[in-house]
mmCIF file of C-alpha atoms and ligand atoms in Angstrom:
data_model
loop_
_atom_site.group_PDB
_atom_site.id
_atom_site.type_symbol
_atom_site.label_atom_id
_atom_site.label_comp_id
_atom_site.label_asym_id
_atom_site.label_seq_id
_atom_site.Cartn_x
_atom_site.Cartn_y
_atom_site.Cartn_z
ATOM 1 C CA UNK A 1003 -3.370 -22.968 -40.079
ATOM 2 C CA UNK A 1004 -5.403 -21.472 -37.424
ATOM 3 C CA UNK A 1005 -8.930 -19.824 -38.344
ATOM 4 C CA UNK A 1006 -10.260 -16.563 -37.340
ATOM 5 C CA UNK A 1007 -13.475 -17.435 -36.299
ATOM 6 C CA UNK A 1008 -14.574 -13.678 -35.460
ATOM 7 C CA UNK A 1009 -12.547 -10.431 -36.754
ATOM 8 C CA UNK A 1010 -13.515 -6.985 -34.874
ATOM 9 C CA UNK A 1011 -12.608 -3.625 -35.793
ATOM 10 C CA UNK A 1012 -12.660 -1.902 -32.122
ATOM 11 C CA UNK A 1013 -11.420 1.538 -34.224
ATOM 12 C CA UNK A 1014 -10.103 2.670 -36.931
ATOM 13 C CA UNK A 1015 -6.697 0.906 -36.700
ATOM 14 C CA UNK A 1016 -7.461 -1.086 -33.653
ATOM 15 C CA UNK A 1017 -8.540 -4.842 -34.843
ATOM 16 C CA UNK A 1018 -9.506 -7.998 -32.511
ATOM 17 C CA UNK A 1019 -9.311 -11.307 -33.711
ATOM 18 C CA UNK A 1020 -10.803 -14.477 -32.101
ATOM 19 C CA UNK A 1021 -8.670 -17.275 -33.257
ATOM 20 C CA UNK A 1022 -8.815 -21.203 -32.970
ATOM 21 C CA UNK A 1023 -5.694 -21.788 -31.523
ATOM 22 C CA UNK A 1024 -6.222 -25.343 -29.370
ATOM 23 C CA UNK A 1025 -3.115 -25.578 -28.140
ATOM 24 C CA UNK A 1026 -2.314 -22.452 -27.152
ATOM 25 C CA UNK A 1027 -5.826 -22.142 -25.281
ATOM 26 C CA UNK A 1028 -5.418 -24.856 -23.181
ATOM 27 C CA UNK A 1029 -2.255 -23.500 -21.420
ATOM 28 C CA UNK A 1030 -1.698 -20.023 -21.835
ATOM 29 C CA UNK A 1031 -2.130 -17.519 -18.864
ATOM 30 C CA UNK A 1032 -2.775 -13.472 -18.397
ATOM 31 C CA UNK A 1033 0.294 -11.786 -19.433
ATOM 32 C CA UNK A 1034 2.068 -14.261 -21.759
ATOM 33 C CA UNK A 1035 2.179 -13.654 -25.536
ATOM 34 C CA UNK A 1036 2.216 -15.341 -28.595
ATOM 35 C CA UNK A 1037 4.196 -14.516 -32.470
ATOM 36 C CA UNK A 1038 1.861 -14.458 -35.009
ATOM 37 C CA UNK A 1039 2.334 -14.620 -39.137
ATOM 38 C CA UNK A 1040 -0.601 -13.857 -41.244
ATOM 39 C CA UNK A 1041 0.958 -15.549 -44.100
ATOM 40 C CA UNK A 1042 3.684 -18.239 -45.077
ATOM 41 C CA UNK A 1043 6.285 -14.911 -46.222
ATOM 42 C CA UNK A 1044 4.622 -12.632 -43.420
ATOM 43 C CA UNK A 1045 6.853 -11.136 -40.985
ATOM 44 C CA UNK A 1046 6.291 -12.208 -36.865
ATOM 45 C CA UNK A 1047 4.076 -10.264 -35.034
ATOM 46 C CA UNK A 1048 3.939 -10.606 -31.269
ATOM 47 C CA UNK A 1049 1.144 -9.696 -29.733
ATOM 48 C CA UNK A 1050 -0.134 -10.531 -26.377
ATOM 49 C CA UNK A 1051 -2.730 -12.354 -25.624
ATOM 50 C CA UNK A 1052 -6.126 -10.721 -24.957
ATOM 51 C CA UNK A 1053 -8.828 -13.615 -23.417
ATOM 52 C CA UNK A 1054 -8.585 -17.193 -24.081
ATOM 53 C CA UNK A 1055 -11.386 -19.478 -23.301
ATOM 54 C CA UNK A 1056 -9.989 -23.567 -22.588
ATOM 55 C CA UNK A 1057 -13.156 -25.194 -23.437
ATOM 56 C CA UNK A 1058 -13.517 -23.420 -27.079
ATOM 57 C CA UNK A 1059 -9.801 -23.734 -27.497
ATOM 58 C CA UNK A 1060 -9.946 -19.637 -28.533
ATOM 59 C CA UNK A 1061 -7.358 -17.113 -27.911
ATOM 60 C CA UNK A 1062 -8.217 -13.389 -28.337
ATOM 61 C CA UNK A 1063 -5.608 -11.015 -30.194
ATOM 62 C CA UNK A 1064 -5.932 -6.970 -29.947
ATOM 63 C CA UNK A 1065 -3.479 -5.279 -32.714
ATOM 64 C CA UNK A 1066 -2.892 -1.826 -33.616
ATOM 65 C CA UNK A 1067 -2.089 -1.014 -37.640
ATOM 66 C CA UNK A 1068 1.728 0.340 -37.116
ATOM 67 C CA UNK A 1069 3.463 -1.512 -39.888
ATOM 68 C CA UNK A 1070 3.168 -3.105 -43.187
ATOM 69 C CA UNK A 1071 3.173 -6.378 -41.337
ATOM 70 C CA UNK A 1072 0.215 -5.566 -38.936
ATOM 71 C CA UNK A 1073 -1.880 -4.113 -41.708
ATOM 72 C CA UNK A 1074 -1.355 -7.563 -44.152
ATOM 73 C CA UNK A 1075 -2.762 -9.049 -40.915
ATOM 74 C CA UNK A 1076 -5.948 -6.615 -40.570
ATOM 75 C CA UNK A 1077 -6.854 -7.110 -44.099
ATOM 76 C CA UNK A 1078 -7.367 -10.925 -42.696
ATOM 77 C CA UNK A 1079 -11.222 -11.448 -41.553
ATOM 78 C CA UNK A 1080 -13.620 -13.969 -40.447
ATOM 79 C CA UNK A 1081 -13.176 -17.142 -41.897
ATOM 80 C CA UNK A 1082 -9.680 -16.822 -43.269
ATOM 81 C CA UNK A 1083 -6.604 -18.474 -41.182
ATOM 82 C CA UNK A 1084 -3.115 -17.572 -39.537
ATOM 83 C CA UNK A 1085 -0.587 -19.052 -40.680
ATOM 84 C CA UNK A 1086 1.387 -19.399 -37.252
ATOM 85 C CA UNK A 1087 0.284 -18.940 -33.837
ATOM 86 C CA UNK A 1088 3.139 -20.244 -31.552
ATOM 87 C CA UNK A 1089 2.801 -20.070 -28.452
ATOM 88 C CA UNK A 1090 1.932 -19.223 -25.524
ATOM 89 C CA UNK A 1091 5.564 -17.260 -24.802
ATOM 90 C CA UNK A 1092 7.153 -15.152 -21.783
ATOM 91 C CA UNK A 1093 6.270 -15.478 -18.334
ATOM 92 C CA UNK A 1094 2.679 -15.657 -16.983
ATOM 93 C CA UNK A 1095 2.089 -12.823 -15.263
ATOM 94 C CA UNK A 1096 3.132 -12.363 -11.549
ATOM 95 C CA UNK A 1097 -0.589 -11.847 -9.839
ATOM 96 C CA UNK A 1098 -0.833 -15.842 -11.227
ATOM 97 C CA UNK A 1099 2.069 -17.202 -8.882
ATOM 98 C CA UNK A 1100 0.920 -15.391 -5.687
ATOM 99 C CA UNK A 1101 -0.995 -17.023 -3.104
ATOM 100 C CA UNK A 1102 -5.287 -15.888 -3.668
ATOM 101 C CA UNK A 1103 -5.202 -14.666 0.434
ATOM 102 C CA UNK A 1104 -2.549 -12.475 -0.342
ATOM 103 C CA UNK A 1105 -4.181 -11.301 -3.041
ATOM 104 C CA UNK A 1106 -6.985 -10.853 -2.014
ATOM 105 C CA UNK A 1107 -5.272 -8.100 0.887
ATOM 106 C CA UNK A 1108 -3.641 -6.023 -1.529
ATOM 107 C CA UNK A 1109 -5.641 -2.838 -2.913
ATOM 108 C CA UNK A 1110 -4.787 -3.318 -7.022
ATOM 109 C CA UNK A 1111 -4.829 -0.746 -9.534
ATOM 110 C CA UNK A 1112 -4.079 -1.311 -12.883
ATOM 111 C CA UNK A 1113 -2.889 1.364 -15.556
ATOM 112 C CA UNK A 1114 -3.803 1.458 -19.173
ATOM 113 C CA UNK A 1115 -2.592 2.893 -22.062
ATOM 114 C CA UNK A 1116 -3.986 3.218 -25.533
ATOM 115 C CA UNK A 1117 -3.698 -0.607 -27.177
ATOM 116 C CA UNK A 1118 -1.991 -1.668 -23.836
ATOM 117 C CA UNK A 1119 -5.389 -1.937 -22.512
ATOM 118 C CA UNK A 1120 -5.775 -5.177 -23.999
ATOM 119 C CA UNK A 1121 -2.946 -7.188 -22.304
ATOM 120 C CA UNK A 1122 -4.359 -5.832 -19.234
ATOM 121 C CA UNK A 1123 -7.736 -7.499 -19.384
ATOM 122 C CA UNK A 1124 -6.872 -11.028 -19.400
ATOM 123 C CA UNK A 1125 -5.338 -10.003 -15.535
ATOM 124 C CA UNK A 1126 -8.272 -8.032 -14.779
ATOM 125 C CA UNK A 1127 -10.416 -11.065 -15.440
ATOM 126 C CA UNK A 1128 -8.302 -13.828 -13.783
ATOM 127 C CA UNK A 1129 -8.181 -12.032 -10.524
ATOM 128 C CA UNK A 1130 -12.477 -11.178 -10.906
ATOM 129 C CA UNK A 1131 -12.540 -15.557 -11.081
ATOM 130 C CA UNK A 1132 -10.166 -15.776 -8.412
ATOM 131 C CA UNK A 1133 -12.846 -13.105 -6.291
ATOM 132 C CA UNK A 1134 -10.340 -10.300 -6.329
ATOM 133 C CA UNK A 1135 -11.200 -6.386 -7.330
ATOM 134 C CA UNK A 1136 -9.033 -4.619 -8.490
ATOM 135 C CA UNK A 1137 -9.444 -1.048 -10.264
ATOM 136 C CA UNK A 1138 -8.615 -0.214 -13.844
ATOM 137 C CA UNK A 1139 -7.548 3.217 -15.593
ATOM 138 C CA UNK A 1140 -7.695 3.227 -19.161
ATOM 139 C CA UNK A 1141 -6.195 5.879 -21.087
ATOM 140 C CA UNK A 1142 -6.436 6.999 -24.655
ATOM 141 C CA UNK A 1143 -6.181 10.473 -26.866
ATOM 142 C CA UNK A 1144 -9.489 10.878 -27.633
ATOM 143 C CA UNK A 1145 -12.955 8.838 -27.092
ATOM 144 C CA UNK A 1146 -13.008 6.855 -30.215
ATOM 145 C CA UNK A 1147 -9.640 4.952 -29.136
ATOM 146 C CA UNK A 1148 -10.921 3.528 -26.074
ATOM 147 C CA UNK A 1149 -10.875 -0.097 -25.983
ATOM 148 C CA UNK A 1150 -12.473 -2.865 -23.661
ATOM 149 C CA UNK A 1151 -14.648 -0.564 -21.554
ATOM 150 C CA UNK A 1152 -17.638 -2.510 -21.173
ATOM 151 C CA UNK A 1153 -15.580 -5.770 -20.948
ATOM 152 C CA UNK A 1154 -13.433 -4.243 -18.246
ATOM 153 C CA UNK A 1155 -16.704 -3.223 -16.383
ATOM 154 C CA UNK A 1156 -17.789 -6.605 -16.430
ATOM 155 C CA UNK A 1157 -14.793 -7.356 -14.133
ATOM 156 C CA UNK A 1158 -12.887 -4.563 -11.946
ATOM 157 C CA UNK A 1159 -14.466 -3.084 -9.311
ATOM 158 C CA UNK A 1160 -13.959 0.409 -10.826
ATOM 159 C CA UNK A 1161 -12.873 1.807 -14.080
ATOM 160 C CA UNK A 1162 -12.129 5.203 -14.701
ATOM 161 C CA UNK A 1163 -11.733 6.237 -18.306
ATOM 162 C CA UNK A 1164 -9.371 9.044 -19.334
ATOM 163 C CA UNK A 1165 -8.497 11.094 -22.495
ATOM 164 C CA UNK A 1166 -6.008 13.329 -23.499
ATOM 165 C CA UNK A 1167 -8.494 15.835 -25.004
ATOM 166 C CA UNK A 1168 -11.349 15.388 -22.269
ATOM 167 C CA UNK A 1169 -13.888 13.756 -25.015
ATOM 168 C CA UNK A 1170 -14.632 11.058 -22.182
ATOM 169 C CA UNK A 1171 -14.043 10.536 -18.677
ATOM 170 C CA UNK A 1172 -11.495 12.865 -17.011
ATOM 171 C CA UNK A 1173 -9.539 15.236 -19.228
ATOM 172 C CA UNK A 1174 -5.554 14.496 -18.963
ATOM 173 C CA UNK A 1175 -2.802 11.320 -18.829
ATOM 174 C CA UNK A 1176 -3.659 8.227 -16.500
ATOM 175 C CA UNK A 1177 -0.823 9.570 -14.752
ATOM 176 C CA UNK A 1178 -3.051 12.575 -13.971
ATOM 177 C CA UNK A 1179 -6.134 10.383 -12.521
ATOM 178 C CA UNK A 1180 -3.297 7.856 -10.297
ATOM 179 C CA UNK A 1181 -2.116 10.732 -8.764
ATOM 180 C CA UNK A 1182 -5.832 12.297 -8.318
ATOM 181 C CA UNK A 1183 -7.378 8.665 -7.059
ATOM 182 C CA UNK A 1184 -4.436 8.781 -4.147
ATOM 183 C CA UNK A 1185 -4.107 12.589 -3.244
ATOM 184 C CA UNK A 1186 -7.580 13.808 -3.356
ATOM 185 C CA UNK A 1187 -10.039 10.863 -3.473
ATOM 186 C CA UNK A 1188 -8.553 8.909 -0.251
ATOM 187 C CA UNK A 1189 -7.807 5.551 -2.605
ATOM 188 C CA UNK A 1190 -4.988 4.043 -1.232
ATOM 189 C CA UNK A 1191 -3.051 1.078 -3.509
ATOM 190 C CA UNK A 1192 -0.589 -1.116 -2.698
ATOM 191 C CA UNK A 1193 0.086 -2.970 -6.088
ATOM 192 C CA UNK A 1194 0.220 -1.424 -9.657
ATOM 193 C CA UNK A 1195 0.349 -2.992 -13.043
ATOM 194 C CA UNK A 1196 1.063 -0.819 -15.915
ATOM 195 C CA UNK A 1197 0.678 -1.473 -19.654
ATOM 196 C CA UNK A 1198 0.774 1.252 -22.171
ATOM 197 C CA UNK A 1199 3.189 2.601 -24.311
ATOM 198 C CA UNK A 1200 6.642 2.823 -22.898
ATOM 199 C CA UNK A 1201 7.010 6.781 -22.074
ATOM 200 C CA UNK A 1202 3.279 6.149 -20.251
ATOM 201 C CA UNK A 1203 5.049 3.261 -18.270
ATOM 202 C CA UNK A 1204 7.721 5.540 -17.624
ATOM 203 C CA UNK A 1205 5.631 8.193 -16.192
ATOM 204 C CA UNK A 1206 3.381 6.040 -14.368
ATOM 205 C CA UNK A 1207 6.349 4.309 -12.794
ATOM 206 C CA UNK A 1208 7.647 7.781 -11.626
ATOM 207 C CA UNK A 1209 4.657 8.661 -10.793
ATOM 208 C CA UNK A 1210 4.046 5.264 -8.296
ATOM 209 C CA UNK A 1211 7.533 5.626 -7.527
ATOM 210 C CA UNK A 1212 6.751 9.102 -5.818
ATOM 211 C CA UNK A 1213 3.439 7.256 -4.346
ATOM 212 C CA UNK A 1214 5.508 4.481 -2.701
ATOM 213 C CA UNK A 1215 3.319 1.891 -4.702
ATOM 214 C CA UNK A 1216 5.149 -0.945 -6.246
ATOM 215 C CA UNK A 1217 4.960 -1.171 -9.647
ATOM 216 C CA UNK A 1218 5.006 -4.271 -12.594
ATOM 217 C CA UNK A 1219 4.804 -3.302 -16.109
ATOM 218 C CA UNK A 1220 4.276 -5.273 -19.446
ATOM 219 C CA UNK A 1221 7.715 -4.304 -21.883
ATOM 220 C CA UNK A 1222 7.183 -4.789 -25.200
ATOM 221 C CA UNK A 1223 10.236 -3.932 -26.625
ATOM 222 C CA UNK A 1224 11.019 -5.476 -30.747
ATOM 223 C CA UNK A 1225 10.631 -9.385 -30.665
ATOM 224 C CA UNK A 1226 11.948 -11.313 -33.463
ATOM 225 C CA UNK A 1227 11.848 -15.146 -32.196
ATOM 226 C CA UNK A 1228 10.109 -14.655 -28.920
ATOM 227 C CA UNK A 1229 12.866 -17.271 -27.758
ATOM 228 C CA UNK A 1230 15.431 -16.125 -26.439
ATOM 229 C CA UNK A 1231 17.801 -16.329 -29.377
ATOM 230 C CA UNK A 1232 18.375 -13.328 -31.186
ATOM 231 C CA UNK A 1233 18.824 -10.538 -28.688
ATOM 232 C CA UNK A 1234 16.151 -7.759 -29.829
ATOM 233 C CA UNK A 1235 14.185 -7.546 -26.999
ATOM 234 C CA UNK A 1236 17.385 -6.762 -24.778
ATOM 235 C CA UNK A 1237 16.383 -4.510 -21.951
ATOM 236 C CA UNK A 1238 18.198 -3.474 -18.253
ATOM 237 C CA UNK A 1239 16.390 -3.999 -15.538
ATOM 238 C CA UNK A 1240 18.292 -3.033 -11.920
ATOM 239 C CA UNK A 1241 21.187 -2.975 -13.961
ATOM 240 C CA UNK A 1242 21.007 -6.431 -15.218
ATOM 241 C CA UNK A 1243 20.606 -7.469 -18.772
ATOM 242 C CA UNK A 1244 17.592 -8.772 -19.254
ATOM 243 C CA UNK A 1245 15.138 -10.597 -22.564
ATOM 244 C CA UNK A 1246 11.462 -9.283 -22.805
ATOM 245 C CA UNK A 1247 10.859 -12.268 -24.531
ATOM 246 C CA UNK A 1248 11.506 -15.336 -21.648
ATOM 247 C CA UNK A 1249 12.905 -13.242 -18.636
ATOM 248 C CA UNK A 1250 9.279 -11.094 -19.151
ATOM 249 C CA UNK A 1251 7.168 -9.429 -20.453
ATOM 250 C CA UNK A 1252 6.262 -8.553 -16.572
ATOM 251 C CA UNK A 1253 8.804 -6.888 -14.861
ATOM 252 C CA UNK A 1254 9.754 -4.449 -11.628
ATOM 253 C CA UNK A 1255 8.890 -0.989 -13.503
ATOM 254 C CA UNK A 1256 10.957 0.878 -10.600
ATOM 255 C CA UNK A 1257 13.619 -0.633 -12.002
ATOM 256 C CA UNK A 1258 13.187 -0.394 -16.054
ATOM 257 C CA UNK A 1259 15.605 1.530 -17.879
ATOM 258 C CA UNK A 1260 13.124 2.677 -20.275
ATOM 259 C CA UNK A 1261 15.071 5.933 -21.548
ATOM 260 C CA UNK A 1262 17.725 3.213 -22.920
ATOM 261 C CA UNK A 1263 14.899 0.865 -23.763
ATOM 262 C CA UNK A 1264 13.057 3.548 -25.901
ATOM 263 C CA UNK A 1265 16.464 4.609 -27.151
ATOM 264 C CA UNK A 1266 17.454 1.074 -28.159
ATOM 265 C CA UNK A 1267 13.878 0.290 -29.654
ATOM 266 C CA UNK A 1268 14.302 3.256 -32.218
ATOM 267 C CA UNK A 1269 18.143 2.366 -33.255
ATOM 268 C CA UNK A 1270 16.773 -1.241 -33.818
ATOM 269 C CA UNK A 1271 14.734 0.265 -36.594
ATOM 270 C CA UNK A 1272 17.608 0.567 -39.465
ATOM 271 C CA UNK A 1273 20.014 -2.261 -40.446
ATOM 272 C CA UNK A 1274 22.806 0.573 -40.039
ATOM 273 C CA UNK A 1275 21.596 0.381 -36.095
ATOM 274 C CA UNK A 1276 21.431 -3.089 -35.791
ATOM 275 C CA UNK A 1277 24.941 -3.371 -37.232
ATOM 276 C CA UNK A 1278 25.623 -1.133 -34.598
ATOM 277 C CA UNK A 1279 23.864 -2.801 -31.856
ATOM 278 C CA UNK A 1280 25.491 -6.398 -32.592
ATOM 279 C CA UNK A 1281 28.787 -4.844 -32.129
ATOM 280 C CA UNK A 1282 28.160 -2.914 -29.137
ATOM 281 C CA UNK A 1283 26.246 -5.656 -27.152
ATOM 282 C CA UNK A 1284 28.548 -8.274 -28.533
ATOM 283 C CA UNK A 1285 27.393 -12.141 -27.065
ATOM 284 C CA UNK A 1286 24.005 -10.600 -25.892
ATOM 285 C CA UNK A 1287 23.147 -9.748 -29.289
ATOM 286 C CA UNK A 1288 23.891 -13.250 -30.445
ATOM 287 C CA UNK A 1289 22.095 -13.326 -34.038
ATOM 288 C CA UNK A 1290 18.994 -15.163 -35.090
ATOM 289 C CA UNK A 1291 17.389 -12.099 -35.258
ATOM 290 C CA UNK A 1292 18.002 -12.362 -39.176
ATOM 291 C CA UNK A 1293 18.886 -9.022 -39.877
ATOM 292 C CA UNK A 1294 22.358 -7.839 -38.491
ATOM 293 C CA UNK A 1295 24.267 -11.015 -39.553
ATOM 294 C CA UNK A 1296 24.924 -11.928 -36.241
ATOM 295 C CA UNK A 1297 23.476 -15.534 -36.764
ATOM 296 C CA UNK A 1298 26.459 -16.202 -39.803
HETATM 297 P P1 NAD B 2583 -1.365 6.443 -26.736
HETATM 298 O O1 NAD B 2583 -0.123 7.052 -27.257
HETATM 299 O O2 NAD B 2583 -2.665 6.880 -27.264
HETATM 300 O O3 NAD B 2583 -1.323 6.570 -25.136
HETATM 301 C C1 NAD B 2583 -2.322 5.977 -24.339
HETATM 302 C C2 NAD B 2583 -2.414 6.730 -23.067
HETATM 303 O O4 NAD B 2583 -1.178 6.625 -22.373
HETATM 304 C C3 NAD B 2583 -2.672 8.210 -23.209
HETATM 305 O O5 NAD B 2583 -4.027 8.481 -23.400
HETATM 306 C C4 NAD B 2583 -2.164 8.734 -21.883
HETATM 307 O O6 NAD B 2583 -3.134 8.654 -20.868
HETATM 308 C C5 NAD B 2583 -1.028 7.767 -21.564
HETATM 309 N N1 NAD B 2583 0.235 8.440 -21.851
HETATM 310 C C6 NAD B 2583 0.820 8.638 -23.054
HETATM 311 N N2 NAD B 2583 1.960 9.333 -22.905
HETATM 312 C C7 NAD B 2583 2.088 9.597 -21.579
HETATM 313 C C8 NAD B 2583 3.046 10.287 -20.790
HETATM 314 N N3 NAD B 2583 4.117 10.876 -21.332
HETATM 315 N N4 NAD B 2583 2.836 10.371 -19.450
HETATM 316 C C9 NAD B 2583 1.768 9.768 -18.888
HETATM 317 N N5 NAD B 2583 0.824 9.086 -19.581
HETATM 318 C C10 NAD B 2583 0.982 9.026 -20.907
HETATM 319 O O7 NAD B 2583 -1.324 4.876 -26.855
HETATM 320 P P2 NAD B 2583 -1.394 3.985 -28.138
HETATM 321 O O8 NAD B 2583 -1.301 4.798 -29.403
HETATM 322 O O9 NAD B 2583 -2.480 3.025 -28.024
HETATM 323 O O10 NAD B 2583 -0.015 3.226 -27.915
HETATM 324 C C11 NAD B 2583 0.553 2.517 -28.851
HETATM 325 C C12 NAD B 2583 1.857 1.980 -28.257
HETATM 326 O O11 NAD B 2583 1.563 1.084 -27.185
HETATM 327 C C13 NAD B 2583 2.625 1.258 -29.288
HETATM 328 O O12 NAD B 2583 3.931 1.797 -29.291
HETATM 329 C C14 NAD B 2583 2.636 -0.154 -28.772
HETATM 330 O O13 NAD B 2583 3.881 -0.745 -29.035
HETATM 331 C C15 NAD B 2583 2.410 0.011 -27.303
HETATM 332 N N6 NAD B 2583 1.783 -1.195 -26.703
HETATM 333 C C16 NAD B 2583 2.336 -1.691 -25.578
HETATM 334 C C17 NAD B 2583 1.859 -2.870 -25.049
HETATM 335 C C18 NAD B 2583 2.547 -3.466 -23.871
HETATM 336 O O14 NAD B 2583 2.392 -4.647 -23.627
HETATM 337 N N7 NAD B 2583 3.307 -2.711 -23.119
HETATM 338 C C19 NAD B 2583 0.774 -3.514 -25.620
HETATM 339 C C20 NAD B 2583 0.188 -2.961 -26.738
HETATM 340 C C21 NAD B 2583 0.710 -1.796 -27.284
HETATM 341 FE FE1 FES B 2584 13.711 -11.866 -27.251
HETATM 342 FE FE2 FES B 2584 14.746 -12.519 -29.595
HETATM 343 S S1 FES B 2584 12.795 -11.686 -29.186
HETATM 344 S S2 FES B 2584 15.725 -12.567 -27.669
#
């Protein structure tokens, strides 16, 4: 079991949980994930992984209420348990693996959307110990779903807050403020990490993609076993079939196909679709997912 030793309700359906989670603490880096159940007969949840802290053997997990499964898991609160935290999953994130000089020369910006704000702060504050700014967008529909502000002060050089309805910050899509920061404000990046909701990484990518700045988002397509196994998280990436789960999450956004991804993620939804999906992707779709059959 693994207790919730603080439970935080950022907004109305946005919830952050600060778990005991040793094991996963003492290894995990920014970007990777873990699959969470809330109870024995709970369905997996994964959800990335928000701050961790080595010495208190703590992990930090933002979740949005989209499901039956996620809102069994918000009605969880401090001083009741997980039952599974497994973990840490996927691929640290790419910033980790580069050398800190090389780093340190590169002008970062980093593009937030909504609840996808939260898998961007654990970067954000890696590359603030390392002695690297960066700057940080974060976008949401209205003021009440922003996320992480004051935490994201504490480490990016500059954070610019948008919403759709112009309650806070600049009125409009991140998209809108990227391509202001460049064209009219004389910013000039050379390395952008996106993590929103897929049509905002979409957008952002075309957007960067028109800006000549390379791009890395977060996919975070369905995940069943996080391993590998069961072929839901099946996305194409320059053409090549590739798993969310172990080849990402991180990967070159210029080269996402995130109109099949999106497509793919809703057909996923019904059994009739996954029936569909296991015969159509044949070995990729290679069961274990517990749903299609596939695993029989
Ligand atoms: P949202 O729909 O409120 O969007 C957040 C911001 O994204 C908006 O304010 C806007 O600035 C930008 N955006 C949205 N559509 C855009 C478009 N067409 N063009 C340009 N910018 C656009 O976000 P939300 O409700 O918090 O998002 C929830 C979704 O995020 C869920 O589907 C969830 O699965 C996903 N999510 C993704 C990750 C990840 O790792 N990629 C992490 C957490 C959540
Ligand atoms: Fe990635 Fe199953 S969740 S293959």
């Amino acid at each position: 079991m693994y207790p919730i030793l603080s439970a935080e309700k950022l907004t109305d359906n946005i919830f952050s949980f600060k778990v005991k989670a040793e094991r996963v603490a003492s290894s995990c880096l920014p970007g990777q994930f873990v699959i969470v159940r809330s109870h024995s007969d709970a369905e997996r949840i994964p959800l990335t992984i928000c701050d961790y802290s080595r010495e208190d053997g703590t992990i930090t997990l933002v979740f949005q209420i989209i499901g039956a499964g996620t809102l069994r898991l918000a009605k969880l609160t401090t001083g009741d348990s997980m039952h599974d935290v497994v973990g840490p999953l996927g691929c640290a994130s790419d910033l980790c693996s580069l050398p800190i000089d090389e780093l340190k020369a590169k002008n970062i910006v980093f593009v937030a959307g909504g609840v996808g704000t939260a898998p961007v702060f654990p970067q954000v504050k890696w590359l603030k110990e390392n002695s690297i700014d960066c700057d940080v967008i974060i976008g949401a529909k209205t003021k009440d779903l922003i996320i992480l502000e004051e935490d994201m002060k504490c480490y990016a050089k500059n954070v610019y807050i948008t919403t759709d309805d112009g309650s806070k910050g600049r009125k409009g899509l991140v998209t809108k403020t990227l391509e202001d920061l460049v064209n009219n404000e004389g910013k000039k990046y050379d390395h952008c990490v996106a993590i929103g909701p897929m049509i905002m990484m979409k957008f952002a990518c075309l957007t960067t993609k028109a800006l000549s700045i390379p791009t890395v988002v977060s996919l975070n397509p369905i995940m069943v076993d996080g391993t590998g196994m069961c072929g839901a998280c099946r996305v194409s990436v320059g053409g090549k079939i590739k798993f969310a789960c172990v080849d990402g999450p991180e990967f070159d956004g210029h080269l996402v196909d995130f109109d099949e991804a999106m497509k793919r993620q809703n057909i996923y939804k019904t059994e009739e679709g996954r029936a569909y999906l296991k015969e159509k992707e044949g070995d990729t779709h290679h069961g274990g997912c517990g749903f299609c059959g596939g695993e029989e």
